[in-house]
Amino acid sequence: MMKRSAFGLKAASGAMLRGLRVSDAAPACSDQTTAAVQSPVKCPQLKTTSFDTDVVVHSGQNKSISVRVADIQPDQMDNVLCLFTYSWEVKYSTWKITSSNLECEALQFEFSDVTLPIVTAQFTVTSGKNSVPLDNPQNITVRIYKCGTMVTNCGQCLS
């Protein structure tokens, strides 16, 4: 018997496509269009709190990352992790939710390459006992920069 989530979607497996869970056939048909399962509620997703989809952080800075979260159900708020993938490693932090915002607790963002001015971290939030990633349709990322490698005067970098 197929286990269903609180909002009527198959909980065992299935891929995500534009905020909707699609049928189990989707992984086998990656080059084909697959119809989404009809549901009154969309799958949970991350949204920016501003117009910019890049969060900008100076290398070496501790920063908490805050995003809006939409359509998340109570059973999806367990085992939540914020993952940041860059420079061949994954860093993670815990979280807290305030109203409709998810805040990833402060984490030090840094990279050691002295020739690169900017490194982009892919941002993923996982939840549930199977660590399923939430949709990130706006492709929110964290841009970590080093002012000293961008310009000769940091005043120019920050203006």
PDB file of C-alpha atoms in Angstrom:
ATOM      1  CA  MET A   1       0.000   0.000   0.000  1.00  0.00           C
ATOM      2  CA  MET A   2       1.365   3.407  -0.995  1.00  0.00           C
ATOM      3  CA  LYS A   3       1.922   5.784   1.913  1.00  0.00           C
ATOM      4  CA  ARG A   4       0.528   9.263   1.306  1.00  0.00           C
ATOM      5  CA  SER A   5       1.576  12.525   2.871  1.00  0.00           C
ATOM      6  CA  ALA A   6      -0.793  14.809   4.744  1.00  0.00           C
ATOM      7  CA  PHE A   7      -1.564  16.719   1.548  1.00  0.00           C
ATOM      8  CA  GLY A   8      -2.316  13.717  -0.679  1.00  0.00           C
ATOM      9  CA  LEU A   9       0.961  13.205  -2.543  1.00  0.00           C
ATOM     10  CA  LYS A  10       2.839   9.925  -2.738  1.00  0.00           C
ATOM     11  CA  ALA A  11       5.421   9.966   0.025  1.00  0.00           C
ATOM     12  CA  ALA A  12       7.500   6.953  -1.020  1.00  0.00           C
ATOM     13  CA  SER A  13       9.236   8.441  -4.037  1.00  0.00           C
ATOM     14  CA  GLY A  14       8.848  10.778  -6.981  1.00  0.00           C
ATOM     15  CA  ALA A  15      10.728  13.678  -8.495  1.00  0.00           C
ATOM     16  CA  MET A  16      10.091  17.405  -8.212  1.00  0.00           C
ATOM     17  CA  LEU A  17       9.266  19.542 -11.235  1.00  0.00           C
ATOM     18  CA  ARG A  18       8.394  23.241 -10.964  1.00  0.00           C
ATOM     19  CA  GLY A  19       7.100  22.914  -7.407  1.00  0.00           C
ATOM     20  CA  LEU A  20       4.938  19.856  -8.031  1.00  0.00           C
ATOM     21  CA  ARG A  21       5.719  16.243  -7.258  1.00  0.00           C
ATOM     22  CA  VAL A  22       5.699  14.142 -10.440  1.00  0.00           C
ATOM     23  CA  SER A  23       5.025  10.461 -10.932  1.00  0.00           C
ATOM     24  CA  ASP A  24       7.483   7.687 -10.118  1.00  0.00           C
ATOM     25  CA  ALA A  25       8.094   7.207 -13.853  1.00  0.00           C
ATOM     26  CA  ALA A  26       9.918  10.539 -14.093  1.00  0.00           C
ATOM     27  CA  PRO A  27      13.469   9.270 -13.329  1.00  0.00           C
ATOM     28  CA  ALA A  28      13.173   6.665 -16.092  1.00  0.00           C
ATOM     29  CA  CYS A  29      11.961   9.295 -18.549  1.00  0.00           C
ATOM     30  CA  SER A  30      14.348  12.144 -17.888  1.00  0.00           C
ATOM     31  CA  ASP A  31      14.294  13.299 -21.527  1.00  0.00           C
ATOM     32  CA  GLN A  32      10.501  13.319 -21.718  1.00  0.00           C
ATOM     33  CA  THR A  33       7.858  15.577 -20.268  1.00  0.00           C
ATOM     34  CA  THR A  34       6.029  13.972 -17.353  1.00  0.00           C
ATOM     35  CA  ALA A  35       2.681  15.236 -16.128  1.00  0.00           C
ATOM     36  CA  ALA A  36       2.522  16.411 -12.530  1.00  0.00           C
ATOM     37  CA  VAL A  37       0.301  14.738  -9.977  1.00  0.00           C
ATOM     38  CA  GLN A  38      -2.747  16.906  -9.374  1.00  0.00           C
ATOM     39  CA  SER A  39      -2.885  18.218  -5.817  1.00  0.00           C
ATOM     40  CA  PRO A  40      -4.541  21.176  -4.111  1.00  0.00           C
ATOM     41  CA  VAL A  41      -1.236  22.042  -2.415  1.00  0.00           C
ATOM     42  CA  LYS A  42       2.133  22.600  -4.088  1.00  0.00           C
ATOM     43  CA  CYS A  43       5.307  21.014  -2.793  1.00  0.00           C
ATOM     44  CA  PRO A  44       7.354  23.099  -0.343  1.00  0.00           C
ATOM     45  CA  GLN A  45       9.797  25.574  -1.847  1.00  0.00           C
ATOM     46  CA  LEU A  46      12.310  28.260  -0.972  1.00  0.00           C
ATOM     47  CA  LYS A  47      11.788  31.864  -2.052  1.00  0.00           C
ATOM     48  CA  THR A  48      13.911  34.969  -1.677  1.00  0.00           C
ATOM     49  CA  THR A  49      12.972  37.700   0.764  1.00  0.00           C
ATOM     50  CA  SER A  50      14.095  40.293  -1.812  1.00  0.00           C
ATOM     51  CA  PHE A  51      14.388  40.637  -5.590  1.00  0.00           C
ATOM     52  CA  ASP A  52      17.981  39.397  -5.589  1.00  0.00           C
ATOM     53  CA  THR A  53      18.532  35.623  -5.655  1.00  0.00           C
ATOM     54  CA  ASP A  54      22.180  35.954  -4.549  1.00  0.00           C
ATOM     55  CA  VAL A  55      23.089  36.309  -0.898  1.00  0.00           C
ATOM     56  CA  VAL A  56      26.441  38.154  -0.772  1.00  0.00           C
ATOM     57  CA  VAL A  57      28.935  37.368   2.005  1.00  0.00           C
ATOM     58  CA  HIS A  58      32.551  38.467   2.527  1.00  0.00           C
ATOM     59  CA  SER A  59      34.957  35.500   2.818  1.00  0.00           C
ATOM     60  CA  GLY A  60      35.621  34.786   6.490  1.00  0.00           C
ATOM     61  CA  GLN A  61      32.325  36.309   7.643  1.00  0.00           C
ATOM     62  CA  ASN A  62      29.847  34.482   9.890  1.00  0.00           C
ATOM     63  CA  LYS A  63      26.364  34.989   8.478  1.00  0.00           C
ATOM     64  CA  SER A  64      22.907  33.543   8.940  1.00  0.00           C
ATOM     65  CA  ILE A  65      20.889  33.069   5.752  1.00  0.00           C
ATOM     66  CA  SER A  66      17.163  33.807   5.771  1.00  0.00           C
ATOM     67  CA  VAL A  67      14.713  32.771   3.051  1.00  0.00           C
ATOM     68  CA  ARG A  68      10.965  32.478   2.756  1.00  0.00           C
ATOM     69  CA  VAL A  69       9.529  28.990   2.750  1.00  0.00           C
ATOM     70  CA  ALA A  70       6.183  28.314   1.091  1.00  0.00           C
ATOM     71  CA  ASP A  71       3.810  25.361   1.210  1.00  0.00           C
ATOM     72  CA  ILE A  72       5.699  23.472   3.923  1.00  0.00           C
ATOM     73  CA  GLN A  73       3.641  21.038   5.978  1.00  0.00           C
ATOM     74  CA  PRO A  74       4.188  20.258   9.683  1.00  0.00           C
ATOM     75  CA  ASP A  75       5.454  16.737   8.897  1.00  0.00           C
ATOM     76  CA  GLN A  76       8.154  18.270   6.666  1.00  0.00           C
ATOM     77  CA  MET A  77       9.650  20.406   9.435  1.00  0.00           C
ATOM     78  CA  ASP A  78      11.651  17.577  11.016  1.00  0.00           C
ATOM     79  CA  ASN A  79      15.354  16.966  10.374  1.00  0.00           C
ATOM     80  CA  VAL A  80      15.800  20.229   8.440  1.00  0.00           C
ATOM     81  CA  LEU A  81      19.346  21.074   7.323  1.00  0.00           C
ATOM     82  CA  CYS A  82      20.745  24.011   5.374  1.00  0.00           C
ATOM     83  CA  LEU A  83      23.499  22.836   3.002  1.00  0.00           C
ATOM     84  CA  PHE A  84      26.032  25.051   1.233  1.00  0.00           C
ATOM     85  CA  THR A  85      28.167  23.371  -1.437  1.00  0.00           C
ATOM     86  CA  TYR A  86      31.299  25.139  -2.693  1.00  0.00           C
ATOM     87  CA  SER A  87      35.026  24.550  -3.137  1.00  0.00           C
ATOM     88  CA  TRP A  88      34.523  20.776  -3.234  1.00  0.00           C
ATOM     89  CA  GLU A  89      32.953  20.585   0.209  1.00  0.00           C
ATOM     90  CA  VAL A  90      29.554  20.767   1.867  1.00  0.00           C
ATOM     91  CA  LYS A  91      28.958  22.890   4.960  1.00  0.00           C
ATOM     92  CA  TYR A  92      25.723  22.634   6.865  1.00  0.00           C
ATOM     93  CA  SER A  93      23.915  24.493   9.604  1.00  0.00           C
ATOM     94  CA  THR A  94      20.815  24.054  11.699  1.00  0.00           C
ATOM     95  CA  TRP A  95      17.760  26.232  11.276  1.00  0.00           C
ATOM     96  CA  LYS A  96      14.812  27.929  12.897  1.00  0.00           C
ATOM     97  CA  ILE A  97      11.477  28.964  11.451  1.00  0.00           C
ATOM     98  CA  THR A  98       9.779  32.252  12.284  1.00  0.00           C
ATOM     99  CA  SER A  99       6.343  32.659  10.670  1.00  0.00           C
ATOM    100  CA  SER A 100       7.000  31.974   6.961  1.00  0.00           C
ATOM    101  CA  ASN A 101      10.788  32.465   7.072  1.00  0.00           C
ATOM    102  CA  LEU A 102      13.439  29.819   7.465  1.00  0.00           C
ATOM    103  CA  GLU A 103      16.683  31.062   8.973  1.00  0.00           C
ATOM    104  CA  CYS A 104      19.826  28.978   8.603  1.00  0.00           C
ATOM    105  CA  GLU A 105      21.905  29.657  11.683  1.00  0.00           C
ATOM    106  CA  ALA A 106      25.190  31.535  11.344  1.00  0.00           C
ATOM    107  CA  LEU A 107      27.971  29.743   9.526  1.00  0.00           C
ATOM    108  CA  GLN A 108      31.424  30.959   8.524  1.00  0.00           C
ATOM    109  CA  PHE A 109      31.699  31.322   4.759  1.00  0.00           C
ATOM    110  CA  GLU A 110      35.279  31.327   3.505  1.00  0.00           C
ATOM    111  CA  PHE A 111      37.494  29.979   0.767  1.00  0.00           C
ATOM    112  CA  SER A 112      41.255  29.756   0.542  1.00  0.00           C
ATOM    113  CA  ASP A 113      41.947  30.233  -3.185  1.00  0.00           C
ATOM    114  CA  VAL A 114      43.859  33.532  -3.421  1.00  0.00           C
ATOM    115  CA  THR A 115      43.326  33.919  -7.181  1.00  0.00           C
ATOM    116  CA  LEU A 116      39.517  33.806  -7.201  1.00  0.00           C
ATOM    117  CA  PRO A 117      37.578  36.934  -6.251  1.00  0.00           C
ATOM    118  CA  ILE A 118      34.197  35.172  -5.924  1.00  0.00           C
ATOM    119  CA  VAL A 119      32.993  31.634  -5.220  1.00  0.00           C
ATOM    120  CA  THR A 120      29.335  30.662  -5.547  1.00  0.00           C
ATOM    121  CA  ALA A 121      27.836  28.247  -3.025  1.00  0.00           C
ATOM    122  CA  GLN A 122      24.850  26.178  -4.074  1.00  0.00           C
ATOM    123  CA  PHE A 123      22.137  26.448  -1.415  1.00  0.00           C
ATOM    124  CA  THR A 124      19.955  23.461  -0.520  1.00  0.00           C
ATOM    125  CA  VAL A 125      17.530  22.847   2.319  1.00  0.00           C
ATOM    126  CA  THR A 126      16.614  19.249   3.103  1.00  0.00           C
ATOM    127  CA  SER A 127      13.847  18.009   5.377  1.00  0.00           C
ATOM    128  CA  GLY A 128      12.194  14.871   6.689  1.00  0.00           C
ATOM    129  CA  LYS A 129      13.626  11.522   7.665  1.00  0.00           C
ATOM    130  CA  ASN A 130      14.811  10.917   4.081  1.00  0.00           C
ATOM    131  CA  SER A 131      16.465  14.370   3.789  1.00  0.00           C
ATOM    132  CA  VAL A 132      14.419  15.353   0.748  1.00  0.00           C
ATOM    133  CA  PRO A 133      15.522  18.694  -0.775  1.00  0.00           C
ATOM    134  CA  LEU A 134      12.963  21.494  -0.897  1.00  0.00           C
ATOM    135  CA  ASP A 135      12.409  23.084  -4.295  1.00  0.00           C
ATOM    136  CA  ASN A 136      14.611  26.107  -5.007  1.00  0.00           C
ATOM    137  CA  PRO A 137      12.937  27.409  -8.205  1.00  0.00           C
ATOM    138  CA  GLN A 138      14.709  30.794  -8.012  1.00  0.00           C
ATOM    139  CA  ASN A 139      18.099  29.065  -7.678  1.00  0.00           C
ATOM    140  CA  ILE A 140      19.045  31.014  -4.541  1.00  0.00           C
ATOM    141  CA  THR A 141      22.832  30.945  -4.085  1.00  0.00           C
ATOM    142  CA  VAL A 142      25.423  32.426  -1.731  1.00  0.00           C
ATOM    143  CA  ARG A 143      28.194  34.473  -3.387  1.00  0.00           C
ATOM    144  CA  ILE A 144      31.317  34.584  -1.233  1.00  0.00           C
ATOM    145  CA  TYR A 145      33.731  37.327  -2.244  1.00  0.00           C
ATOM    146  CA  LYS A 146      37.223  38.580  -1.420  1.00  0.00           C
ATOM    147  CA  CYS A 147      37.434  42.317  -1.905  1.00  0.00           C
ATOM    148  CA  GLY A 148      41.248  42.325  -2.007  1.00  0.00           C
ATOM    149  CA  THR A 149      41.334  40.166  -5.159  1.00  0.00           C
ATOM    150  CA  MET A 150      38.598  42.170  -6.890  1.00  0.00           C
ATOM    151  CA  VAL A 151      40.075  45.687  -6.708  1.00  0.00           C
ATOM    152  CA  THR A 152      43.126  47.446  -5.309  1.00  0.00           C
ATOM    153  CA  ASN A 153      41.049  49.616  -2.959  1.00  0.00           C
ATOM    154  CA  CYS A 154      38.346  47.930  -0.838  1.00  0.00           C
ATOM    155  CA  GLY A 155      36.390  51.201  -0.822  1.00  0.00           C
ATOM    156  CA  GLN A 156      35.752  50.594  -4.536  1.00  0.00           C
ATOM    157  CA  CYS A 157      34.610  47.042  -3.840  1.00  0.00           C
ATOM    158  CA  LEU A 158      31.993  48.048  -1.285  1.00  0.00           C
ATOM    159  CA  SER A 159      30.562  51.095  -3.071  1.00  0.00           C
TER     160      SER A 159
END
